[in-house]
CSV table of C-alpha atoms and ligand atoms in Angstrom, one decimal:
chain,number,residue,atom,x,y,z
A,1,UNK,CA,-51.2,-120.5,-89.8
A,2,UNK,CA,-51.7,-117.5,-87.4
A,3,UNK,CA,-48.5,-118.4,-85.6
A,4,UNK,CA,-46.5,-118.4,-88.9
A,5,UNK,CA,-47.9,-115.2,-89.9
A,6,UNK,CA,-47.0,-113.8,-86.5
A,7,UNK,CA,-43.6,-115.2,-86.7
A,8,UNK,CA,-43.1,-113.6,-90.1
A,9,UNK,CA,-44.2,-110.3,-88.8
A,10,UNK,CA,-42.4,-110.6,-85.4
A,11,UNK,CA,-39.0,-111.3,-87.6
A,12,UNK,CA,-39.5,-108.0,-89.3
A,13,UNK,CA,-41.3,-105.9,-86.6
A,14,UNK,CA,-40.0,-107.3,-83.3
A,15,UNK,CA,-43.4,-107.6,-82.0
A,16,UNK,CA,-42.7,-109.8,-78.9
A,17,UNK,CA,-41.2,-107.2,-76.7
A,18,UNK,CA,-44.3,-104.8,-77.4
A,19,UNK,CA,-46.8,-107.7,-76.6
A,20,UNK,CA,-44.9,-108.2,-73.5
A,21,UNK,CA,-45.1,-104.5,-72.5
A,22,UNK,CA,-48.8,-104.3,-73.3
A,23,UNK,CA,-50.0,-107.5,-71.9
A,24,UNK,CA,-47.8,-108.5,-69.0
A,25,UNK,CA,-48.0,-105.2,-67.2
A,26,UNK,CA,-48.3,-106.5,-63.5
A,27,UNK,CA,-51.1,-105.4,-61.4
A,28,UNK,CA,-50.5,-105.3,-57.8
A,29,UNK,CA,-53.2,-107.4,-55.8
A,30,UNK,CA,-54.3,-108.9,-59.0
A,31,UNK,CA,-57.2,-108.0,-61.7
A,32,UNK,CA,-60.4,-106.5,-60.3
A,33,UNK,CA,-63.7,-105.3,-61.3
A,34,UNK,CA,-62.8,-102.1,-59.8
A,35,UNK,CA,-60.4,-101.3,-62.7
A,36,UNK,CA,-62.7,-101.4,-65.5
A,37,UNK,CA,-64.0,-97.8,-65.6
A,38,UNK,CA,-60.9,-96.5,-67.3
A,39,UNK,CA,-61.2,-99.1,-70.0
A,40,UNK,CA,-64.8,-98.6,-70.2
A,41,UNK,CA,-64.6,-94.7,-70.9
A,42,UNK,CA,-61.7,-95.5,-73.6
A,43,UNK,CA,-63.9,-97.7,-75.3
A,44,UNK,CA,-66.9,-95.3,-75.3
A,45,UNK,CA,-64.4,-92.7,-76.7
A,46,UNK,CA,-63.7,-95.0,-79.6
A,47,UNK,CA,-67.4,-95.6,-79.9
A,48,UNK,CA,-67.9,-91.5,-80.3
A,49,UNK,CA,-65.2,-91.2,-82.7
A,50,UNK,CA,-66.5,-94.0,-84.8
A,51,UNK,CA,-70.1,-93.0,-84.8
A,52,UNK,CA,-69.2,-89.3,-85.0
A,53,UNK,CA,-67.0,-90.0,-88.3
A,54,UNK,CA,-70.4,-91.6,-90.0
A,55,UNK,CA,-72.4,-88.6,-88.8
A,56,UNK,CA,-70.0,-86.3,-90.6
A,57,UNK,CA,-70.7,-88.0,-93.9
A,58,UNK,CA,-74.0,-86.2,-93.9
A,59,UNK,CA,-73.9,-83.6,-91.4
A,60,UNK,CA,-73.2,-80.0,-92.8
A,61,UNK,CA,-72.5,-77.2,-90.2
A,62,UNK,CA,-74.2,-74.3,-91.9
A,63,UNK,CA,-77.1,-72.4,-90.1
A,64,UNK,CA,-79.1,-73.3,-93.3
A,65,UNK,CA,-78.5,-77.0,-93.5
A,66,UNK,CA,-77.5,-78.1,-89.9
A,67,UNK,CA,-81.0,-79.0,-88.6
A,68,UNK,CA,-82.1,-80.4,-92.1
A,69,UNK,CA,-79.0,-82.7,-92.4
A,70,UNK,CA,-79.7,-83.8,-88.8
A,71,UNK,CA,-83.4,-84.8,-89.7
A,72,UNK,CA,-82.2,-86.3,-92.9
A,73,UNK,CA,-79.8,-88.6,-90.9
A,74,UNK,CA,-82.8,-89.4,-88.5
A,75,UNK,CA,-85.2,-90.2,-91.1
A,76,UNK,CA,-83.7,-91.0,-94.1
A,77,UNK,CA,-80.2,-92.3,-93.9
A,78,UNK,CA,-80.2,-96.1,-93.5
A,79,UNK,CA,-79.3,-96.8,-89.8
A,80,UNK,CA,-78.9,-92.9,-89.5
A,81,UNK,CA,-81.2,-92.8,-86.6
A,82,UNK,CA,-79.3,-95.7,-85.0
A,83,UNK,CA,-75.8,-94.1,-85.4
A,84,UNK,CA,-77.1,-90.6,-84.1
A,85,UNK,CA,-78.6,-92.6,-81.2
A,86,UNK,CA,-75.4,-94.3,-80.4
A,87,UNK,CA,-73.6,-90.9,-80.7
A,88,UNK,CA,-76.1,-89.3,-78.2
A,89,UNK,CA,-76.2,-92.0,-75.6
A,90,UNK,CA,-72.6,-92.6,-75.9
A,91,UNK,CA,-71.9,-89.1,-74.7
A,92,UNK,CA,-74.0,-89.5,-71.9
A,93,UNK,CA,-72.4,-92.9,-70.9
A,94,UNK,CA,-69.0,-91.5,-71.4
A,95,UNK,CA,-69.7,-88.7,-68.5
A,96,UNK,CA,-71.1,-91.5,-66.4
A,97,UNK,CA,-67.9,-93.8,-67.0
A,98,UNK,CA,-65.7,-90.8,-66.4
A,99,UNK,CA,-67.5,-90.1,-63.2
A,100,UNK,CA,-67.4,-93.6,-61.8
A,101,UNK,CA,-63.6,-93.7,-62.9
A,102,UNK,CA,-62.9,-90.6,-60.8
A,103,UNK,CA,-64.7,-91.5,-57.9
A,104,UNK,CA,-62.9,-94.8,-57.9
A,105,UNK,CA,-59.6,-93.1,-58.1
A,106,UNK,CA,-60.6,-90.5,-55.6
A,107,UNK,CA,-61.9,-92.8,-53.0
A,108,UNK,CA,-59.1,-95.6,-53.5
A,109,UNK,CA,-56.3,-92.7,-53.1
A,110,UNK,CA,-54.8,-93.7,-56.2
A,111,UNK,CA,-54.1,-90.2,-57.1
A,112,UNK,CA,-51.4,-89.8,-54.4
A,113,UNK,CA,-47.6,-89.9,-55.2
A,114,UNK,CA,-46.3,-91.2,-57.4
A,115,UNK,CA,-49.3,-90.8,-59.4
A,116,UNK,CA,-50.0,-87.1,-59.3
A,117,UNK,CA,-49.5,-86.5,-63.2
A,118,UNK,CA,-51.7,-89.2,-64.3
A,119,UNK,CA,-54.4,-87.6,-62.1
A,120,UNK,CA,-53.5,-84.1,-63.4
A,121,UNK,CA,-53.7,-85.3,-67.2
A,122,UNK,CA,-57.0,-87.1,-66.3
A,123,UNK,CA,-58.6,-83.8,-65.1
A,124,UNK,CA,-57.5,-82.2,-68.4
A,125,UNK,CA,-59.1,-84.9,-69.9
A,126,UNK,CA,-62.4,-84.5,-68.2
A,127,UNK,CA,-62.3,-80.7,-69.1
A,128,UNK,CA,-62.0,-81.7,-72.9
A,129,UNK,CA,-64.7,-84.1,-72.6
A,130,UNK,CA,-66.9,-81.3,-71.1
A,131,UNK,CA,-65.8,-79.3,-74.1
A,132,UNK,CA,-66.9,-82.0,-76.3
A,133,UNK,CA,-70.4,-81.9,-75.0
A,134,UNK,CA,-70.7,-78.3,-74.7
A,135,UNK,CA,-69.8,-78.2,-78.6
A,136,UNK,CA,-71.5,-81.1,-79.7
A,137,UNK,CA,-74.8,-80.0,-78.3
A,138,UNK,CA,-75.0,-76.9,-80.7
A,139,UNK,CA,-74.6,-78.9,-83.8
A,140,UNK,CA,-77.8,-79.9,-84.2
A,141,UNK,CA,-79.1,-76.3,-84.5
A,142,UNK,CA,-82.5,-76.8,-82.9
A,143,UNK,CA,-84.2,-74.4,-80.2
A,144,UNK,CA,-82.6,-76.2,-77.3
A,145,UNK,CA,-79.0,-76.2,-78.9
A,146,UNK,CA,-79.1,-72.4,-79.6
A,147,UNK,CA,-80.4,-71.3,-76.6
A,148,UNK,CA,-78.6,-73.5,-74.3
A,149,UNK,CA,-75.3,-72.6,-75.8
A,150,UNK,CA,-76.5,-69.0,-75.6
A,151,UNK,CA,-76.7,-69.5,-71.8
A,152,UNK,CA,-73.1,-71.2,-71.8
A,153,UNK,CA,-71.7,-68.3,-73.7
A,154,UNK,CA,-73.3,-65.9,-71.6
A,155,UNK,CA,-71.8,-67.2,-68.4
A,156,UNK,CA,-68.3,-67.2,-70.1
A,157,UNK,CA,-69.0,-63.6,-70.5
A,158,UNK,CA,-69.3,-63.0,-66.8
A,159,UNK,CA,-65.8,-64.0,-66.1
A,160,UNK,CA,-64.0,-60.7,-65.3
A,161,UNK,CA,-60.9,-59.5,-67.6
A,162,UNK,CA,-61.0,-62.5,-70.1
A,163,UNK,CA,-64.8,-62.8,-70.1
A,164,UNK,CA,-65.2,-60.6,-73.3
A,165,UNK,CA,-62.3,-62.3,-75.0
A,166,UNK,CA,-63.7,-65.7,-74.3
A,167,UNK,CA,-67.1,-64.9,-75.6
A,168,UNK,CA,-65.4,-63.5,-79.0
A,169,UNK,CA,-63.5,-66.8,-79.3
A,170,UNK,CA,-66.2,-68.9,-78.7
A,171,UNK,CA,-69.0,-66.9,-80.5
A,172,UNK,CA,-66.7,-65.9,-83.6
A,173,UNK,CA,-69.2,-63.2,-84.4
A,174,UNK,CA,-71.3,-60.4,-82.9
A,175,UNK,CA,-74.0,-63.0,-82.2
A,176,UNK,CA,-74.5,-66.6,-82.0
A,177,UNK,CA,-74.8,-67.8,-85.6
A,178,UNK,CA,-73.1,-69.2,-88.6
A,179,UNK,CA,-69.6,-68.4,-87.5
A,180,UNK,CA,-70.3,-70.1,-84.1
A,181,UNK,CA,-71.8,-73.0,-85.6
A,182,UNK,CA,-68.4,-73.5,-88.0
A,183,UNK,CA,-66.3,-73.0,-85.1
A,184,UNK,CA,-68.0,-75.3,-82.7
A,185,UNK,CA,-67.8,-78.0,-85.4
A,186,UNK,CA,-64.2,-77.5,-86.0
A,187,UNK,CA,-63.6,-77.6,-82.5
A,188,UNK,CA,-65.8,-80.9,-82.0
A,189,UNK,CA,-64.3,-82.9,-84.8
A,190,UNK,CA,-60.8,-81.5,-85.1
A,191,UNK,CA,-59.3,-79.6,-82.2
A,192,UNK,CA,-60.7,-81.3,-79.3
A,193,UNK,CA,-60.2,-84.9,-80.9
A,194,UNK,CA,-56.5,-84.2,-81.6
A,195,UNK,CA,-55.9,-82.7,-78.2
A,196,UNK,CA,-57.9,-85.5,-76.3
A,197,UNK,CA,-56.1,-88.3,-78.1
A,198,UNK,CA,-52.6,-86.7,-77.0
A,199,UNK,CA,-54.0,-86.6,-73.6
A,200,UNK,CA,-55.1,-90.2,-73.6
A,201,UNK,CA,-51.8,-91.3,-74.8
A,202,UNK,CA,-50.2,-89.3,-72.3
A,203,UNK,CA,-52.5,-90.5,-69.6
A,204,UNK,CA,-51.6,-94.2,-70.6
A,205,UNK,CA,-47.9,-93.5,-71.0
A,206,UNK,CA,-47.7,-92.4,-67.3
A,207,UNK,CA,-49.8,-95.5,-66.2
A,208,UNK,CA,-47.3,-97.8,-67.8
A,209,UNK,CA,-44.4,-95.9,-66.5
A,210,UNK,CA,-45.6,-95.8,-62.9
A,211,UNK,CA,-47.8,-98.8,-62.9
A,212,UNK,CA,-51.3,-99.0,-61.7
A,213,UNK,CA,-51.8,-98.2,-58.0
A,214,UNK,CA,-53.2,-101.5,-56.8
A,215,UNK,CA,-55.4,-102.1,-53.5
A,216,UNK,CA,-54.8,-99.6,-50.6
A,217,UNK,CA,-54.1,-102.6,-48.6
A,218,UNK,CA,-50.3,-103.0,-48.9
A,219,UNK,CA,-50.7,-106.6,-47.6
A,220,UNK,CA,-52.9,-107.3,-50.3
A,221,UNK,CA,-51.2,-105.6,-52.8
A,222,UNK,CA,-47.9,-107.7,-51.9
A,223,UNK,CA,-49.6,-111.0,-51.7
A,224,UNK,CA,-50.3,-111.6,-55.4
A,225,UNK,CA,-49.5,-109.6,-58.4
A,226,UNK,CA,-50.8,-110.6,-61.6
A,227,UNK,CA,-50.2,-109.7,-65.3
A,228,UNK,CA,-52.9,-107.5,-67.2
A,229,UNK,CA,-53.4,-110.5,-69.5
A,230,UNK,CA,-55.7,-112.6,-69.3
A,231,UNK,CA,-58.1,-111.8,-66.3
A,232,UNK,CA,-57.9,-108.1,-66.3
A,233,UNK,CA,-58.3,-108.2,-70.4
A,234,UNK,CA,-61.2,-110.6,-69.9
A,235,UNK,CA,-63.0,-108.2,-67.2
A,236,UNK,CA,-62.5,-105.1,-69.3
A,237,UNK,CA,-63.9,-106.8,-72.5
A,238,UNK,CA,-66.9,-108.0,-70.4
A,239,UNK,CA,-67.6,-104.6,-69.4
A,240,UNK,CA,-67.1,-103.2,-72.9
A,241,UNK,CA,-69.5,-105.5,-74.2
A,242,UNK,CA,-71.9,-104.6,-71.5
A,243,UNK,CA,-71.6,-101.1,-72.0
A,244,UNK,CA,-72.0,-101.4,-75.7
A,245,UNK,CA,-75.2,-103.3,-75.2
A,246,UNK,CA,-76.6,-100.7,-72.9
A,247,UNK,CA,-75.9,-97.8,-75.2
A,248,UNK,CA,-77.2,-99.9,-78.2
A,249,UNK,CA,-80.4,-100.6,-76.4
A,250,UNK,CA,-81.0,-97.1,-75.6
A,251,UNK,CA,-80.2,-96.0,-79.0
A,252,UNK,CA,-82.6,-98.4,-80.7
A,253,UNK,CA,-85.6,-97.7,-78.1
A,254,UNK,CA,-85.4,-94.0,-77.1
A,255,UNK,CA,-85.2,-91.5,-79.8
A,256,UNK,CA,-83.5,-88.3,-78.8
A,257,UNK,CA,-86.2,-85.7,-80.4
A,258,UNK,CA,-85.1,-82.7,-82.0
A,259,UNK,CA,-86.9,-79.5,-80.8
A,260,UNK,CA,-87.9,-76.9,-83.6
A,261,UNK,CA,-85.2,-75.4,-85.8
A,262,UNK,CA,-83.3,-72.6,-84.1
A,263,UNK,CA,-84.9,-69.2,-84.1
A,264,UNK,CA,-82.7,-66.6,-83.0
A,265,UNK,CA,-85.8,-64.3,-82.3
A,266,UNK,CA,-87.6,-66.2,-80.0
A,267,UNK,CA,-86.4,-65.4,-76.6
A,268,UNK,CA,-89.1,-66.9,-74.8
A,269,UNK,CA,-87.5,-70.3,-75.3
A,270,UNK,CA,-86.4,-72.1,-72.1
A,271,UNK,CA,-83.5,-74.6,-72.9
A,272,UNK,CA,-82.9,-77.6,-70.8
A,273,UNK,CA,-79.2,-78.5,-70.5
A,274,UNK,CA,-77.7,-82.1,-70.6
A,275,UNK,CA,-78.3,-84.1,-67.4
A,276,UNK,CA,-74.8,-83.7,-66.3
A,277,UNK,CA,-75.0,-79.8,-66.5
A,278,UNK,CA,-78.6,-80.0,-64.7
A,279,UNK,CA,-77.2,-79.9,-60.9
A,280,UNK,CA,-75.2,-76.6,-61.9
A,281,UNK,CA,-78.1,-75.2,-63.6
A,282,UNK,CA,-80.3,-75.9,-60.5
A,283,UNK,CA,-77.6,-74.2,-58.5
A,284,UNK,CA,-77.6,-71.1,-60.8
A,285,UNK,CA,-81.3,-70.6,-59.9
A,286,UNK,CA,-80.7,-70.0,-56.4
A,287,UNK,CA,-78.3,-67.4,-56.7
A,288,UNK,CA,-78.9,-63.8,-57.6
A,289,UNK,CA,-77.3,-60.2,-57.3
A,290,UNK,CA,-74.0,-60.0,-55.8
A,291,UNK,CA,-73.6,-64.0,-55.3
A,292,UNK,CA,-74.1,-64.4,-59.1
A,293,UNK,CA,-70.3,-64.2,-60.1
A,294,UNK,CA,-69.7,-66.6,-56.9
A,295,UNK,CA,-71.6,-69.3,-58.8
A,296,UNK,CA,-71.1,-68.5,-62.4
A,297,UNK,CA,-67.4,-68.8,-62.4
A,298,UNK,CA,-65.6,-68.6,-59.1
A,299,UNK,CA,-67.1,-71.7,-57.8
A,300,UNK,CA,-66.4,-73.8,-61.1
A,301,UNK,CA,-63.2,-72.2,-61.5
A,302,UNK,CA,-62.0,-72.9,-57.8
A,303,UNK,CA,-63.4,-76.4,-58.0
A,304,UNK,CA,-61.4,-77.4,-61.2
A,305,UNK,CA,-58.3,-75.9,-59.7
A,306,UNK,CA,-58.6,-77.8,-56.5
A,307,UNK,CA,-59.3,-80.9,-58.1
A,308,UNK,CA,-56.5,-80.4,-60.5
A,309,UNK,CA,-54.2,-79.8,-57.4
A,310,UNK,CA,-55.7,-82.6,-55.4
A,311,UNK,CA,-52.7,-84.7,-55.2
A,312,UNK,CA,-51.0,-81.7,-53.7
A,313,UNK,CA,-53.6,-80.4,-51.4
A,314,UNK,CA,-54.2,-83.7,-49.8
A,315,UNK,CA,-51.0,-84.7,-48.2
A,316,UNK,CA,-52.3,-87.5,-46.2
A,317,UNK,CA,-49.9,-90.3,-47.0
A,318,UNK,CA,-52.6,-93.0,-46.2
A,319,UNK,CA,-54.7,-94.5,-49.0
A,320,UNK,CA,-57.1,-96.4,-46.8
A,321,UNK,CA,-60.4,-94.2,-47.0
A,322,UNK,CA,-61.1,-94.8,-43.3
A,323,UNK,CA,-57.9,-93.0,-42.5
A,324,UNK,CA,-58.9,-90.1,-44.5
A,325,UNK,CA,-61.6,-88.5,-42.8
A,326,UNK,CA,-61.1,-85.0,-44.3
A,327,UNK,CA,-61.0,-86.3,-47.9
A,328,UNK,CA,-63.8,-88.7,-47.2
A,329,UNK,CA,-66.0,-85.8,-45.8
A,330,UNK,CA,-65.4,-83.4,-48.7
A,331,UNK,CA,-66.1,-86.0,-51.2
A,332,UNK,CA,-69.3,-87.0,-49.5
A,333,UNK,CA,-70.5,-83.6,-49.1
A,334,UNK,CA,-69.9,-83.0,-52.6
A,335,UNK,CA,-71.6,-86.0,-53.8
A,336,UNK,CA,-74.5,-85.1,-51.8
A,337,UNK,CA,-74.9,-81.6,-53.0
A,338,UNK,CA,-74.6,-82.7,-56.7
A,339,UNK,CA,-77.2,-85.5,-56.4
A,340,UNK,CA,-79.5,-83.4,-54.2
A,341,UNK,CA,-79.6,-80.6,-56.7
A,342,UNK,CA,-79.8,-83.0,-59.5
A,343,UNK,CA,-82.9,-84.6,-57.7
A,344,UNK,CA,-84.6,-81.1,-57.3
A,345,UNK,CA,-83.8,-80.2,-60.7
A,346,UNK,CA,-85.5,-83.6,-62.2
A,347,UNK,CA,-88.4,-83.2,-59.8
A,348,UNK,CA,-89.0,-79.6,-61.2
A,349,UNK,CA,-88.4,-80.8,-64.8
A,350,UNK,CA,-91.1,-83.4,-64.5
A,351,UNK,CA,-93.5,-81.1,-62.5
A,352,UNK,CA,-93.9,-78.9,-65.5
A,353,UNK,CA,-97.7,-79.3,-66.1
A,354,UNK,CA,-97.8,-82.0,-68.9
A,355,UNK,CA,-101.2,-82.0,-70.7
A,356,UNK,CA,-103.1,-85.2,-69.8
A,357,UNK,CA,-103.1,-87.5,-72.9
A,358,UNK,CA,-106.9,-88.1,-72.5
A,359,UNK,CA,-107.3,-84.1,-72.7
A,360,UNK,CA,-105.5,-84.1,-75.8
A,361,UNK,CA,-107.6,-86.7,-77.4
A,362,UNK,CA,-110.6,-85.1,-76.1
A,363,UNK,CA,-109.7,-81.9,-77.8
A,364,UNK,CA,-109.1,-83.9,-81.1
A,365,UNK,CA,-112.6,-85.3,-80.6
A,366,UNK,CA,-114.0,-81.7,-80.6
A,367,UNK,CA,-112.6,-81.3,-84.1
A,368,UNK,CA,-113.9,-84.7,-85.3
A,369,UNK,CA,-117.4,-84.0,-84.1
A,370,UNK,CA,-117.5,-80.7,-85.1
A,371,UNK,CA,-118.7,-79.3,-81.8
A,372,UNK,CA,-117.8,-75.7,-83.1
A,373,UNK,CA,-120.7,-75.8,-85.7
A,374,UNK,CA,-122.9,-74.9,-82.6
A,375,UNK,CA,-120.6,-73.9,-79.7
A,376,UNK,CA,-118.2,-70.9,-79.4
A,377,UNK,CA,-114.7,-72.0,-77.7
A,378,UNK,CA,-112.3,-69.0,-77.0
A,379,UNK,CA,-113.8,-66.9,-79.7
A,380,UNK,CA,-113.8,-69.9,-82.5
A,381,UNK,CA,-117.1,-71.3,-83.7
A,382,UNK,CA,-121.0,-70.5,-84.1
A,383,UNK,CA,-122.8,-69.1,-81.0
A,384,UNK,CA,-125.9,-71.1,-81.6
A,385,UNK,CA,-125.4,-73.1,-78.4
A,386,UNK,CA,-123.8,-71.8,-75.0
A,387,UNK,CA,-120.3,-70.7,-75.4
A,388,UNK,CA,-118.0,-73.4,-73.8
A,389,UNK,CA,-114.8,-71.4,-73.1
A,390,UNK,CA,-115.2,-71.3,-69.4
A,391,UNK,CA,-118.1,-74.2,-69.0
A,392,UNK,CA,-116.1,-76.0,-66.3
A,393,UNK,CA,-116.7,-72.9,-64.1
A,394,UNK,CA,-120.5,-73.4,-64.2
A,395,UNK,CA,-120.4,-77.3,-64.5
A,396,UNK,CA,-117.5,-78.6,-62.5
A,397,UNK,CA,-119.4,-82.1,-62.1
A,398,UNK,CA,-117.7,-84.9,-64.2
A,399,UNK,CA,-120.8,-87.0,-63.8
A,400,UNK,CA,-123.1,-84.3,-65.3
A,401,UNK,CA,-121.1,-84.2,-68.5
A,402,UNK,CA,-120.7,-88.0,-69.0
A,403,UNK,CA,-124.4,-88.1,-68.7
A,404,UNK,CA,-124.9,-85.1,-71.0
A,405,UNK,CA,-122.8,-86.5,-73.7
A,406,UNK,CA,-124.5,-90.0,-73.5
A,407,UNK,CA,-127.9,-88.5,-74.1
A,408,UNK,CA,-128.1,-84.5,-73.9
A,409,UNK,CA,-131.9,-84.8,-73.6
A,410,UNK,CA,-131.9,-86.8,-70.5
A,411,UNK,CA,-130.2,-83.8,-68.4
A,412,UNK,CA,-131.4,-80.9,-70.7
A,413,UNK,CA,-134.9,-81.8,-72.0
A,414,UNK,CA,-135.5,-80.4,-75.3
A,415,UNK,CA,-131.8,-79.8,-76.2
A,416,UNK,CA,-131.1,-80.2,-79.8
A,417,UNK,CA,-127.4,-81.1,-79.1
A,418,UNK,CA,-126.9,-84.4,-80.9
A,419,UNK,CA,-126.6,-87.7,-79.2
A,420,UNK,CA,-123.2,-88.8,-80.5
A,421,UNK,CA,-122.2,-92.3,-81.1
A,422,UNK,CA,-119.4,-92.1,-78.3
A,423,UNK,CA,-117.4,-95.1,-77.0
A,424,UNK,CA,-116.7,-95.0,-73.1
A,425,UNK,CA,-113.2,-94.0,-73.8
A,426,UNK,CA,-114.4,-91.1,-76.1
A,427,UNK,CA,-116.9,-90.0,-73.4
A,428,UNK,CA,-114.1,-89.8,-70.8
A,429,UNK,CA,-111.8,-88.0,-73.1
A,430,UNK,CA,-114.4,-85.4,-74.2
A,431,UNK,CA,-115.3,-85.0,-70.6
A,432,UNK,CA,-111.7,-84.7,-69.5
A,433,UNK,CA,-111.3,-81.9,-72.1
A,434,UNK,CA,-114.4,-80.0,-71.1
A,435,UNK,CA,-113.4,-79.7,-67.5
A,436,UNK,CA,-110.4,-78.0,-68.5
A,437,UNK,CA,-112.4,-75.1,-70.0
A,438,UNK,CA,-112.3,-72.9,-66.9
A,439,UNK,CA,-111.2,-69.2,-66.2
A,440,UNK,CA,-108.2,-70.6,-63.9
A,441,UNK,CA,-109.2,-68.4,-60.9
B,1,HEC,C1,-126.2,-79.2,-83.2
B,1,HEC,C2,-125.5,-78.2,-82.2
B,1,HEC,C3,-124.7,-78.8,-81.1
B,1,HEC,C4,-123.5,-79.6,-81.4
B,1,HEC,C5,-123.0,-80.2,-82.8
B,1,HEC,C6,-123.1,-79.9,-80.1
B,1,HEC,N1,-123.8,-79.2,-79.2
B,1,HEC,FE1,-123.3,-79.3,-77.1
B,1,HEC,N2,-124.9,-78.1,-76.8
B,1,HEC,C7,-125.9,-77.6,-77.8
B,1,HEC,C8,-127.0,-77.0,-77.1
B,1,HEC,C9,-128.1,-76.6,-77.8
B,1,HEC,C10,-126.7,-77.2,-75.8
B,1,HEC,C11,-127.6,-76.5,-74.5
B,1,HEC,C12,-128.6,-77.8,-74.1
B,1,HEC,C13,-127.9,-78.8,-73.4
B,1,HEC,O1,-127.2,-78.4,-72.3
B,1,HEC,O2,-127.8,-79.7,-74.1
B,1,HEC,C14,-125.6,-77.7,-75.6
B,1,HEC,C15,-124.6,-77.8,-74.4
B,1,HEC,C16,-123.5,-78.6,-74.1
B,1,HEC,C17,-122.7,-78.3,-72.8
B,1,HEC,C18,-123.2,-77.7,-71.6
B,1,HEC,C19,-123.1,-76.5,-71.6
B,1,HEC,C20,-123.7,-75.7,-70.7
B,1,HEC,O3,-123.4,-74.5,-70.2
B,1,HEC,O4,-124.4,-76.2,-69.9
B,1,HEC,C21,-121.8,-78.8,-73.1
B,1,HEC,C22,-120.3,-79.2,-72.4
B,1,HEC,C23,-121.6,-79.3,-74.6
B,1,HEC,N3,-122.7,-79.1,-75.3
B,1,HEC,C24,-120.4,-79.8,-75.3
B,1,HEC,C25,-120.4,-80.2,-76.8
B,1,HEC,C26,-119.4,-80.9,-77.3
B,1,HEC,C27,-118.1,-81.4,-76.7
B,1,HEC,C28,-119.8,-81.3,-78.6
B,1,HEC,C29,-119.1,-81.9,-79.7
B,1,HEC,C30,-119.0,-83.1,-79.4
B,1,HEC,C31,-121.0,-80.5,-78.7
B,1,HEC,N4,-121.4,-80.0,-77.5
B,1,HEC,C32,-121.8,-80.5,-79.8
B,1,HEC,C33,-125.7,-78.1,-79.1
B,1,HEC,C34,-124.8,-78.6,-79.7
């Protein structure tokens, strides 16, 4: 049945030669798990496109509605939270997949002649992908979105000569606002997708014209060539399924929370960028004064220029990594710096004093047991009993508080503080909270 349909279609559309070109592409040295990163990236791109289309059904790119519509998608729309989760985690996954794809091509020397154009188109694709990340981040219109974008646009403004123009083009108006949001939305769903689809087609077209690079070991490459179908198709499919399962699991289990709605007047908000910009965010913290332009635009500008021109800068004809000490060295130093900065940045982020959950519960118990009917804490409450604002200064001893809460009279004979029916956990939580009440010096 299926084969008769195929024959029928083939006699009209002449499909066989196309199937042949698509599937019988020879891979020098045979199929390999090393070559799956490109297809993983492509798969994730399709996932982003599909989930993005569904999000667009509800999302409204206006400053009055953007935040609410994202909330609506998250809490009301059936599976809205899951689709949004897929789109969020898919965006992270795609950056990771591109990174791995580029590292594989870099260390394998697959960008060398005759594949220079494929590499250069690839770098453009990478830049477009960063553009997706940057424009997409603003769309939920929460505090993080607003202030992180503000930082990004300010950085663009530091570039000499074209900086002002870039800010105008990005922002659309005098301040970051309604015009910026419409513009970022249009870029995110129309301009960038059409550009990137063209780029992807070009990338694949070139791949088909020059063929895959295969292993650096020429002997191995000549030994056996294998067609794309079936083994490479199978490997790619396995990886795509694996990638989907990982992204779906993340989407199903870890919600990406919205911050408060964007408040342009709240200049105290410190935004946290996406993890793939974190290392760079860390670098910016170290440079001040005359070095600042160096970090804000000279370094990234040079980096992308050199990356783009890599096939012409690296004239070493060898592909084997052990014969390319300079490339290997530069690549390793780059990775060490990036991961070092990322590590420091993550450590700093998590070092931000997070309130101990026990303390939070203790604070709630203070409300529940109406402690302020007798005690004053930071100006609130009655002054019948001692002011507790800085009680830990005079009583830093945990044991004392535990005993006191269990039975006030046992440590303060004659106390009229009630003996409260507290569980061990509540005792502990109250004590943890009370011990935070100190002057901080
Ligand atoms: C009916 C009034 C009353 C209520 C309600 C009350 N306390 Fe007290 N509290 C007192 C009095 C009186 C003292 C002073 C005598 C003593 O140490 O027991 C005191 C002492 C304390 C002390 C020691 C202060 C110091 O300077 O030595 C702490 C800590 C304390 N209370 C915490 C609490 C907490 C927490 C709650 C709520 C769960 C609470 N109290 C509810 C009356 C009250």
